[in-house]
Amino acid sequence: MKKIEAIVRKTKFEEIKDALMEADIEWFSYYDVRGVGKTRQERIYRGVVYDTSYIERILLTIVVRDVNVDKTVEAILKTAQTGEIGDGRIFISTVDDAIRIRTGERGDISLYNAAQ
């Protein structure tokens, strides 16, 4: 099992969610997060200067079976990528075990009801 964490633009979240559903990834968690990037900019809106150093993003956390890693990453990449600075990052790490609290099932079966 792998844990995929993706930090993406807030404006791309709905597209990414739809792409994950099309890839049969039906469950994930997401959080509103802020980060500080290397690029510093100030924007002026109606005469007020705004510091855009703090970037609003969405953090997706998805745990999948090993066979679903590539299609999950591909779904995120296809929809999140704009080619501009600030598209985000994807991190993949190993999950040793997972337990479904309701039934006590362990391992891959705890992630979904049927093998996917």
Coordinates of N, CA and C in Angstrom, one line a residue:
M1 N 0.8 -1.2 0.0 CA 0.0 0.0 0.0 C 0.9 1.2 0.0
K2 N 0.4 2.3 -0.6 CA 1.1 3.5 -0.7 C 0.2 4.7 -0.2
K3 N 0.8 5.7 0.3 CA 0.1 6.9 0.7 C 0.6 8.0 -0.3
I4 N -0.3 8.6 -1.0 CA 0.0 9.7 -1.9 C -0.5 10.9 -1.3
E5 N 0.4 11.9 -1.2 CA 0.0 13.2 -0.7 C 0.3 14.2 -1.8
A6 N -0.7 15.0 -2.2 CA -0.6 15.9 -3.3 C -1.0 17.3 -2.8
I7 N -0.1 18.3 -3.0 CA -0.4 19.6 -2.7 C -0.7 20.3 -4.1
V8 N -1.9 20.8 -4.2 CA -2.3 21.3 -5.5 C -3.0 22.7 -5.4
R9 N -3.2 23.3 -6.5 CA -3.9 24.6 -6.6 C -5.3 24.4 -6.2
K10 N -5.8 25.3 -5.4 CA -7.2 25.3 -5.0 C -8.2 25.3 -6.2
T11 N -7.8 26.1 -7.2 CA -8.6 26.2 -8.3 C -8.7 24.9 -9.2
K12 N -7.9 24.0 -9.0 CA -7.9 22.7 -9.7 C -8.5 21.6 -9.0
F13 N -9.0 21.8 -7.7 CA -9.5 20.7 -6.9 C -10.6 20.0 -7.5
E14 N -11.6 20.7 -8.0 CA -12.8 20.0 -8.6 C -12.4 19.1 -9.8
E15 N -11.6 19.6 -10.6 CA -11.1 18.8 -11.8 C -10.4 17.6 -11.3
I16 N -9.5 17.7 -10.3 CA -8.7 16.6 -9.8 C -9.7 15.6 -9.1
K17 N -10.6 16.1 -8.4 CA -11.6 15.2 -7.7 C -12.3 14.3 -8.8
D18 N -12.8 15.0 -9.9 CA -13.5 14.2 -10.9 C -12.5 13.2 -11.6
A19 N -11.3 13.6 -11.8 CA -10.3 12.7 -12.5 C -10.0 11.5 -11.6
L20 N -10.0 11.7 -10.3 CA -9.8 10.6 -9.4 C -11.0 9.6 -9.4
M21 N -12.2 10.2 -9.4 CA -13.4 9.4 -9.5 C -13.4 8.5 -10.8
E22 N -13.0 9.1 -11.9 CA -12.9 8.4 -13.2 C -11.9 7.3 -13.1
A23 N -10.8 7.5 -12.3 CA -9.8 6.5 -12.1 C -10.1 5.4 -11.0
D24 N -11.4 5.4 -10.6 CA -11.9 4.5 -9.6 C -11.3 4.7 -8.2
I25 N -10.8 5.9 -7.9 CA -10.3 6.3 -6.6 C -11.4 7.1 -5.9
E26 N -12.2 6.4 -5.1 CA -13.4 6.9 -4.6 C -13.4 7.5 -3.2
W27 N -12.2 7.3 -2.6 CA -12.1 7.9 -1.2 C -10.8 8.5 -1.0
F28 N -10.8 9.7 -0.5 CA -9.6 10.4 -0.1 C -9.9 11.5 0.9
S29 N -8.9 12.0 1.6 CA -9.1 13.2 2.5 C -8.5 14.4 1.8
Y30 N -9.0 15.6 2.1 CA -8.4 16.8 1.7 C -8.5 17.9 2.7
Y31 N -7.5 18.7 2.7 CA -7.4 19.8 3.7 C -7.0 21.1 3.0
D32 N -7.6 22.2 3.5 CA -7.1 23.5 3.1 C -5.8 23.8 3.8
V33 N -4.8 24.1 3.0 CA -3.4 24.4 3.6 C -2.9 25.7 3.0
R34 N -1.9 26.2 3.6 CA -1.2 27.3 3.1 C 0.3 27.0 3.1
G35 N 1.0 27.5 2.2 CA 2.5 27.3 2.1 C 3.2 28.5 1.7
V36 N 4.5 28.5 1.8 CA 5.3 29.6 1.4 C 6.2 29.0 0.3
G37 N 6.2 29.7 -0.9 CA 7.0 29.3 -2.0 C 8.2 30.1 -2.2
K38 N 9.0 29.7 -3.1 CA 10.3 30.4 -3.4 C 10.0 31.8 -4.1
T39 N 9.0 31.8 -4.9 CA 8.7 33.1 -5.6 C 7.9 34.0 -4.7
R40 N 8.3 35.2 -4.7 CA 7.7 36.3 -3.9 C 7.0 37.3 -4.9
Q41 N 5.8 37.6 -4.6 CA 5.1 38.6 -5.5 C 4.2 39.4 -4.7
E42 N 4.0 40.6 -5.2 CA 2.9 41.5 -4.6 C 1.9 41.8 -5.7
R43 N 0.7 41.7 -5.4 CA -0.4 42.0 -6.3 C -1.2 43.2 -5.8
I44 N -1.6 44.1 -6.8 CA -2.4 45.2 -6.4 C -3.8 45.0 -6.9
Y45 N -4.7 45.1 -6.0 CA -6.1 45.0 -6.3 C -6.9 46.1 -5.7
R46 N -7.5 46.9 -6.6 CA -8.2 48.1 -6.2 C -7.4 49.0 -5.3
G47 N -6.1 49.2 -5.6 CA -5.3 50.1 -4.9 C -4.6 49.5 -3.7
V48 N -5.0 48.3 -3.3 CA -4.4 47.7 -2.1 C -3.4 46.7 -2.5
V49 N -2.2 46.7 -1.9 CA -1.1 45.8 -2.2 C -1.3 44.5 -1.3
Y50 N -1.3 43.4 -2.0 CA -1.4 42.1 -1.3 C -0.2 41.3 -1.5
D51 N 0.3 40.7 -0.4 CA 1.5 39.9 -0.5 C 1.0 38.5 -0.8
T52 N 1.5 37.9 -1.9 CA 1.1 36.6 -2.3 C 2.1 35.5 -1.9
S53 N 2.9 35.8 -0.9 CA 3.9 34.8 -0.5 C 3.2 33.6 0.1
Y54 N 2.1 33.8 0.8 CA 1.4 32.6 1.3 C 0.4 32.2 0.3
I55 N 0.5 31.0 -0.1 CA -0.2 30.4 -1.2 C -1.3 29.5 -0.7
E56 N -2.6 29.7 -1.0 CA -3.6 28.7 -0.6 C -3.6 27.5 -1.5
R57 N -3.6 26.4 -0.9 CA -3.5 25.1 -1.7 C -4.5 24.1 -1.0
I58 N -4.7 23.0 -1.7 CA -5.4 21.8 -1.1 C -4.4 20.7 -1.0
L59 N -4.4 20.0 0.2 CA -3.6 18.8 0.4 C -4.5 17.6 0.3
L60 N -4.2 16.8 -0.7 CA -5.0 15.5 -0.8 C -4.2 14.4 -0.2
T61 N -4.8 13.6 0.6 CA -4.2 12.4 1.2 C -5.0 11.2 0.7
I62 N -4.3 10.3 0.0 CA -4.9 9.1 -0.6 C -4.1 7.9 -0.3
V63 N -4.7 6.8 0.3 CA -4.0 5.6 0.5 C -4.6 4.6 -0.5
V64 N -3.7 4.0 -1.3 CA -4.1 3.1 -2.4 C -3.3 1.8 -2.4
R65 N -3.9 0.8 -3.0 CA -3.1 -0.5 -3.2 C -2.0 -0.1 -4.2
D66 N -0.9 -0.9 -4.1 CA 0.2 -0.7 -5.0 C -0.2 -0.6 -6.5
V67 N -1.1 -1.5 -6.9 CA -1.5 -1.5 -8.3 C -2.2 -0.2 -8.8
N68 N -2.7 0.6 -7.8 CA -3.4 1.8 -8.2 C -2.6 3.1 -8.1
V69 N -1.3 2.9 -7.8 CA -0.5 4.1 -7.6 C -0.3 4.9 -8.9
D70 N 0.1 4.2 -9.9 CA 0.3 4.9 -11.2 C -0.9 5.6 -11.7
K71 N -2.0 5.0 -11.7 CA -3.2 5.6 -12.3 C -3.7 6.8 -11.4
T72 N -3.4 6.7 -10.1 CA -3.8 7.8 -9.2 C -2.9 9.0 -9.5
V73 N -1.6 8.8 -9.5 CA -0.6 9.9 -9.8 C -0.9 10.5 -11.2
E74 N -1.2 9.7 -12.2 CA -1.4 10.2 -13.5 C -2.7 11.0 -13.6
A75 N -3.7 10.6 -12.8 CA -4.9 11.4 -12.8 C -4.7 12.8 -12.2
I76 N -3.9 12.9 -11.1 CA -3.5 14.1 -10.5 C -2.7 15.0 -11.5
L77 N -1.6 14.4 -12.0 CA -0.7 15.1 -12.9 C -1.5 15.7 -14.1
K78 N -2.4 14.9 -14.8 CA -3.1 15.4 -16.0 C -3.9 16.6 -15.7
T79 N -4.5 16.6 -14.5 CA -5.5 17.7 -14.2 C -4.9 18.9 -13.4
A80 N -3.8 18.6 -12.7 CA -3.2 19.7 -11.8 C -2.2 20.5 -12.6
Q81 N -1.6 20.0 -13.6 CA -0.5 20.7 -14.3 C -1.0 21.8 -15.2
T82 N -0.4 23.0 -14.9 CA -0.7 24.2 -15.8 C 0.6 24.6 -16.5
G83 N 1.8 24.1 -16.0 CA 3.0 24.5 -16.5 C 3.6 25.8 -15.9
E84 N 2.9 26.3 -15.0 CA 3.3 27.6 -14.3 C 3.9 27.2 -12.9
I85 N 4.6 28.2 -12.4 CA 5.2 28.0 -11.0 C 4.0 27.9 -10.1
G86 N 4.1 27.0 -9.1 CA 3.0 26.8 -8.1 C 2.0 25.7 -8.4
D87 N 2.3 24.9 -9.4 CA 1.4 23.7 -9.6 C 1.3 22.7 -8.5
G88 N 2.4 22.6 -7.7 CA 2.3 21.8 -6.5 C 3.3 20.7 -6.5
R89 N 3.1 19.7 -5.6 CA 4.0 18.6 -5.4 C 3.2 17.3 -5.1
I90 N 3.8 16.1 -5.5 CA 3.2 14.9 -5.1 C 4.3 14.1 -4.3
F91 N 3.9 13.5 -3.2 CA 4.8 12.7 -2.4 C 4.1 11.3 -2.3
I92 N 5.0 10.3 -2.4 CA 4.5 8.9 -2.3 C 5.3 8.2 -1.2
S93 N 4.7 7.6 -0.3 CA 5.4 6.9 0.8 C 4.7 5.5 1.0
T94 N 5.4 4.6 1.7 CA 4.9 3.3 1.9 C 4.1 3.3 3.2
V95 N 2.9 2.5 3.1 CA 2.1 2.3 4.3 C 2.3 0.8 4.7
D96 N 2.7 0.6 5.9 CA 2.9 -0.8 6.4 C 1.6 -1.6 6.6
D97 N 0.6 -0.9 7.1 CA -0.6 -1.6 7.4 C -1.8 -0.6 7.5
A98 N -3.0 -1.2 7.3 CA -4.2 -0.4 7.4 C -5.2 -1.3 8.1
I99 N -6.0 -0.7 8.9 CA -7.1 -1.4 9.7 C -8.4 -0.7 9.5
R100 N -9.4 -1.4 9.1 CA -10.8 -0.9 9.1 C -11.3 -1.1 10.5
I101 N -11.6 0.0 11.2 CA -12.0 0.0 12.6 C -13.3 -0.8 12.7
R102 N -14.3 -0.6 11.9 CA -15.6 -1.3 12.0 C -15.5 -2.8 12.0
T103 N -14.7 -3.4 11.1 CA -14.6 -4.8 11.0 C -13.3 -5.5 11.5
G104 N -12.3 -4.7 11.7 CA -11.0 -5.2 12.1 C -10.2 -5.8 10.9
E105 N -10.7 -5.6 9.7 CA -9.9 -6.1 8.5 C -8.6 -5.3 8.4
R106 N -7.6 -6.1 8.0 CA -6.2 -5.5 7.9 C -5.7 -5.6 6.5
G107 N -4.8 -4.7 6.2 CA -4.2 -4.8 4.9 C -5.0 -4.2 3.7
D108 N -4.8 -4.7 2.5 CA -5.4 -4.1 1.3 C -6.9 -4.1 1.4
I109 N -7.5 -5.2 1.9 CA -9.0 -5.3 2.0 C -9.6 -4.2 2.8
S110 N -8.9 -3.7 3.8 CA -9.4 -2.6 4.6 C -9.6 -1.3 3.9
L111 N -9.0 -1.2 2.7 CA -9.2 0.1 1.9 C -10.5 0.1 1.1
Y112 N -10.9 -1.0 0.5 CA -12.1 -1.0 -0.3 C -12.8 -2.3 0.0
N113 N -14.0 -2.4 -0.5 CA -14.8 -3.6 -0.3 C -14.4 -4.8 -1.2
A114 N -14.1 -4.4 -2.4 CA -13.7 -5.5 -3.4 C -12.3 -5.1 -4.0
A115 N -11.7 -6.1 -4.5 CA -10.4 -5.9 -5.1 C -10.5 -5.0 -6.3
Q116 N -9.7 -4.0 -6.3 CA -9.7 -3.0 -7.4 C -8.3 -2.8 -7.9

